[in-house]
JSON list of C-alpha atoms in Angstrom, two decimals:
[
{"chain": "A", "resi": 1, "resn": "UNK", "atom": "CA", "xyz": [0.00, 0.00, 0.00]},
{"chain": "A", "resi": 2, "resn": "UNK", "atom": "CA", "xyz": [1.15, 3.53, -0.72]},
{"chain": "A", "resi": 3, "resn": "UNK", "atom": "CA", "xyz": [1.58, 6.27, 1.27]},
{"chain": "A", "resi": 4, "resn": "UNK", "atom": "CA", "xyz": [1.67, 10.23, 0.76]},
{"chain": "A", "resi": 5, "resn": "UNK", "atom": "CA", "xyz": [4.19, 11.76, 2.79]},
{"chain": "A", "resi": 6, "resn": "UNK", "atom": "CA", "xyz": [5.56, 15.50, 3.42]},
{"chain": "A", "resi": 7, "resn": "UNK", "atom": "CA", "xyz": [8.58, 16.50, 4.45]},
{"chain": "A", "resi": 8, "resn": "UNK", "atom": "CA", "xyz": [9.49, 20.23, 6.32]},
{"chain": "A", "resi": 9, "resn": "UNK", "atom": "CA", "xyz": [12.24, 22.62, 7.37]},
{"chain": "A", "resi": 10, "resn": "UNK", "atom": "CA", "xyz": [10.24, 24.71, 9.75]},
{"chain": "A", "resi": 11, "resn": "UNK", "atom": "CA", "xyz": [10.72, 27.11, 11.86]},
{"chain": "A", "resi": 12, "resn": "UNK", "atom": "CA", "xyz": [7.76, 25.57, 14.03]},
{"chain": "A", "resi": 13, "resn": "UNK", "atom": "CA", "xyz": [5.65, 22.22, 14.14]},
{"chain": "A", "resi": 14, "resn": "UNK", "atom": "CA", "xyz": [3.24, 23.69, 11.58]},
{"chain": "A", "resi": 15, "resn": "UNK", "atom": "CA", "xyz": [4.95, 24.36, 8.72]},
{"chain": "A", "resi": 16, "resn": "UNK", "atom": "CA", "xyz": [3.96, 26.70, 5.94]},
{"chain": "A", "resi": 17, "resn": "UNK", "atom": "CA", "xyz": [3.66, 25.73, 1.99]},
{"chain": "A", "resi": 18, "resn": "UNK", "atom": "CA", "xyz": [7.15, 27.21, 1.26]},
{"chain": "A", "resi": 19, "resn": "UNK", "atom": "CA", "xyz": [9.14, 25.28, 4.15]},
{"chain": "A", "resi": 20, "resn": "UNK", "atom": "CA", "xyz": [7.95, 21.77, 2.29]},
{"chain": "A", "resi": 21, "resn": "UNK", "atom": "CA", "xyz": [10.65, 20.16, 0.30]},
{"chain": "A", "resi": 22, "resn": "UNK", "atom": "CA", "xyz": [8.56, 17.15, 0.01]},
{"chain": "A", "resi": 23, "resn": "UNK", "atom": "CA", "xyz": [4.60, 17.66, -0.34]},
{"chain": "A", "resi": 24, "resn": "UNK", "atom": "CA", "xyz": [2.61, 14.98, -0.93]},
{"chain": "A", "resi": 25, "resn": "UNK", "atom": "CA", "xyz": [5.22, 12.47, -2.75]},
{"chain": "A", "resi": 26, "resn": "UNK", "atom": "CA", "xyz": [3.90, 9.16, -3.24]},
{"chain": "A", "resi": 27, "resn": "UNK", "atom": "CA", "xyz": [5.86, 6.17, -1.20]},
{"chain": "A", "resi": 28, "resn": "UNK", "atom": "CA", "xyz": [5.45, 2.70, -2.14]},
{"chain": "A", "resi": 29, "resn": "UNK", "atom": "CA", "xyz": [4.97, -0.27, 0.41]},
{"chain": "A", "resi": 30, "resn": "UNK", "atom": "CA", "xyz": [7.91, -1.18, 1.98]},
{"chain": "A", "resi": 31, "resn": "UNK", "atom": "CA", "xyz": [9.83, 1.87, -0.09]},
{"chain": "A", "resi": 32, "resn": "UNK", "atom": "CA", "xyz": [12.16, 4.52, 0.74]},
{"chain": "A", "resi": 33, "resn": "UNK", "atom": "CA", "xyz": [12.66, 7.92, 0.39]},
{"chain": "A", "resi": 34, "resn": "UNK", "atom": "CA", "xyz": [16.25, 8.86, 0.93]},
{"chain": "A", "resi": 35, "resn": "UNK", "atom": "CA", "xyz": [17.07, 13.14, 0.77]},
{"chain": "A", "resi": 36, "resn": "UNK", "atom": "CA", "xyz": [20.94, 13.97, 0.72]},
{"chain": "A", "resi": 37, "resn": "UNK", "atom": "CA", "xyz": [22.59, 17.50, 1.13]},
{"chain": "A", "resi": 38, "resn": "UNK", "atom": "CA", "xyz": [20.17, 18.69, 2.90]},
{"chain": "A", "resi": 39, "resn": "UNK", "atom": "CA", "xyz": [21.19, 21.80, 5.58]},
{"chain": "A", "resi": 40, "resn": "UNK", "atom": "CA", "xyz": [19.17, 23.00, 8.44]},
{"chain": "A", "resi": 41, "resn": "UNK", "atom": "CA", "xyz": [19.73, 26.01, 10.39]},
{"chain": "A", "resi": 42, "resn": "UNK", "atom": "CA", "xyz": [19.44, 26.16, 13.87]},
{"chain": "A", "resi": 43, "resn": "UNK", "atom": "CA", "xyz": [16.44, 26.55, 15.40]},
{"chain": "A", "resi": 44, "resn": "UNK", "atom": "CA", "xyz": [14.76, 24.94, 12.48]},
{"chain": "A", "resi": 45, "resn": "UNK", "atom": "CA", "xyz": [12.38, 21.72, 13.02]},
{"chain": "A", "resi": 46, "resn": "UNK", "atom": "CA", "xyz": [12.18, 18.91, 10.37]},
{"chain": "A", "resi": 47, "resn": "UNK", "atom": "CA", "xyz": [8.72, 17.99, 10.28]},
{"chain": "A", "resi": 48, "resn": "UNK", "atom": "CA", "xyz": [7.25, 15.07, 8.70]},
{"chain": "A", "resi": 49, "resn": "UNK", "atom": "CA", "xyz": [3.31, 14.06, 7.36]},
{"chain": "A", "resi": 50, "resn": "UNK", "atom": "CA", "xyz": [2.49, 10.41, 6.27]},
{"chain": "A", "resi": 51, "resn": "UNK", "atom": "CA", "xyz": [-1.14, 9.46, 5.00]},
{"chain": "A", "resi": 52, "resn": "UNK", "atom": "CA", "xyz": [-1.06, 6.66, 7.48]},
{"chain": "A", "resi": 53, "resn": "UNK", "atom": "CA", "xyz": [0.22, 5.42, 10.39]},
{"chain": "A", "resi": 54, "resn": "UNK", "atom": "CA", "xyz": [2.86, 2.75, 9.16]},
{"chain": "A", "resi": 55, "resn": "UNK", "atom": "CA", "xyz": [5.51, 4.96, 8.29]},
{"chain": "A", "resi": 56, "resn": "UNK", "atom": "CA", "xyz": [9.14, 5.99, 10.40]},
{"chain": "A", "resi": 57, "resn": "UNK", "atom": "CA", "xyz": [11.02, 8.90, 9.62]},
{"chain": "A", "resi": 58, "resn": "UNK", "atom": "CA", "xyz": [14.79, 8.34, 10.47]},
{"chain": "A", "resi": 59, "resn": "UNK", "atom": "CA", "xyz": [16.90, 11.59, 10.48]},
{"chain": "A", "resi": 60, "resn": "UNK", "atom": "CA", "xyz": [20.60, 11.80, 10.89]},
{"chain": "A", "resi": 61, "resn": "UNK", "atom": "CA", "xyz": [23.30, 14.97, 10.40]},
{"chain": "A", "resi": 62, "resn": "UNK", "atom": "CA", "xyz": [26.13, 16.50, 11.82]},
{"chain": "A", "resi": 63, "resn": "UNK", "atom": "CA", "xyz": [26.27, 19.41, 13.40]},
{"chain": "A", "resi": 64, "resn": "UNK", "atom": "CA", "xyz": [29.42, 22.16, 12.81]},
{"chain": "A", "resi": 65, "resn": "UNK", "atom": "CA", "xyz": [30.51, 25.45, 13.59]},
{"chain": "A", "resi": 66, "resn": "UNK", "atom": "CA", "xyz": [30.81, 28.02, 11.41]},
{"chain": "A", "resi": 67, "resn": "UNK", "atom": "CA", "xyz": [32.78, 30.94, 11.38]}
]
């Protein structure tokens, strides 16, 4: 079964239209969805939406100073 997911980097829990970098992409059963290069500022919240209720997000960075 497929799912609809959407993907956020907010600066809250409700995200607005333009902090979606994934809106409503399709995932197959037992698929993945895999983002790379992706930077976050601080503060920000990644927030993700599935269609159902079978679906893990897994999220893992680094974090480095700049200066």
């Amino acid at each position: 079964t497929s799912r609809n997911i959407r993907i956020a980097l907010a600066a809250s829990g409700t995200p607005s239209n333009e902090e979606y970098i994934e809106y409503d992409t399709e995932l197959l059963g037992h698929g993945t969805l895999e983002r790379g290069g992706v930077v976050v500022d601080a503060g920000k919240n990644i927030v993700v939406y599935s269609s159902g209720t079978d679906i893990t997000a897994c999220v893992y960075g680094i974090e480095t100073a700049t200066s």
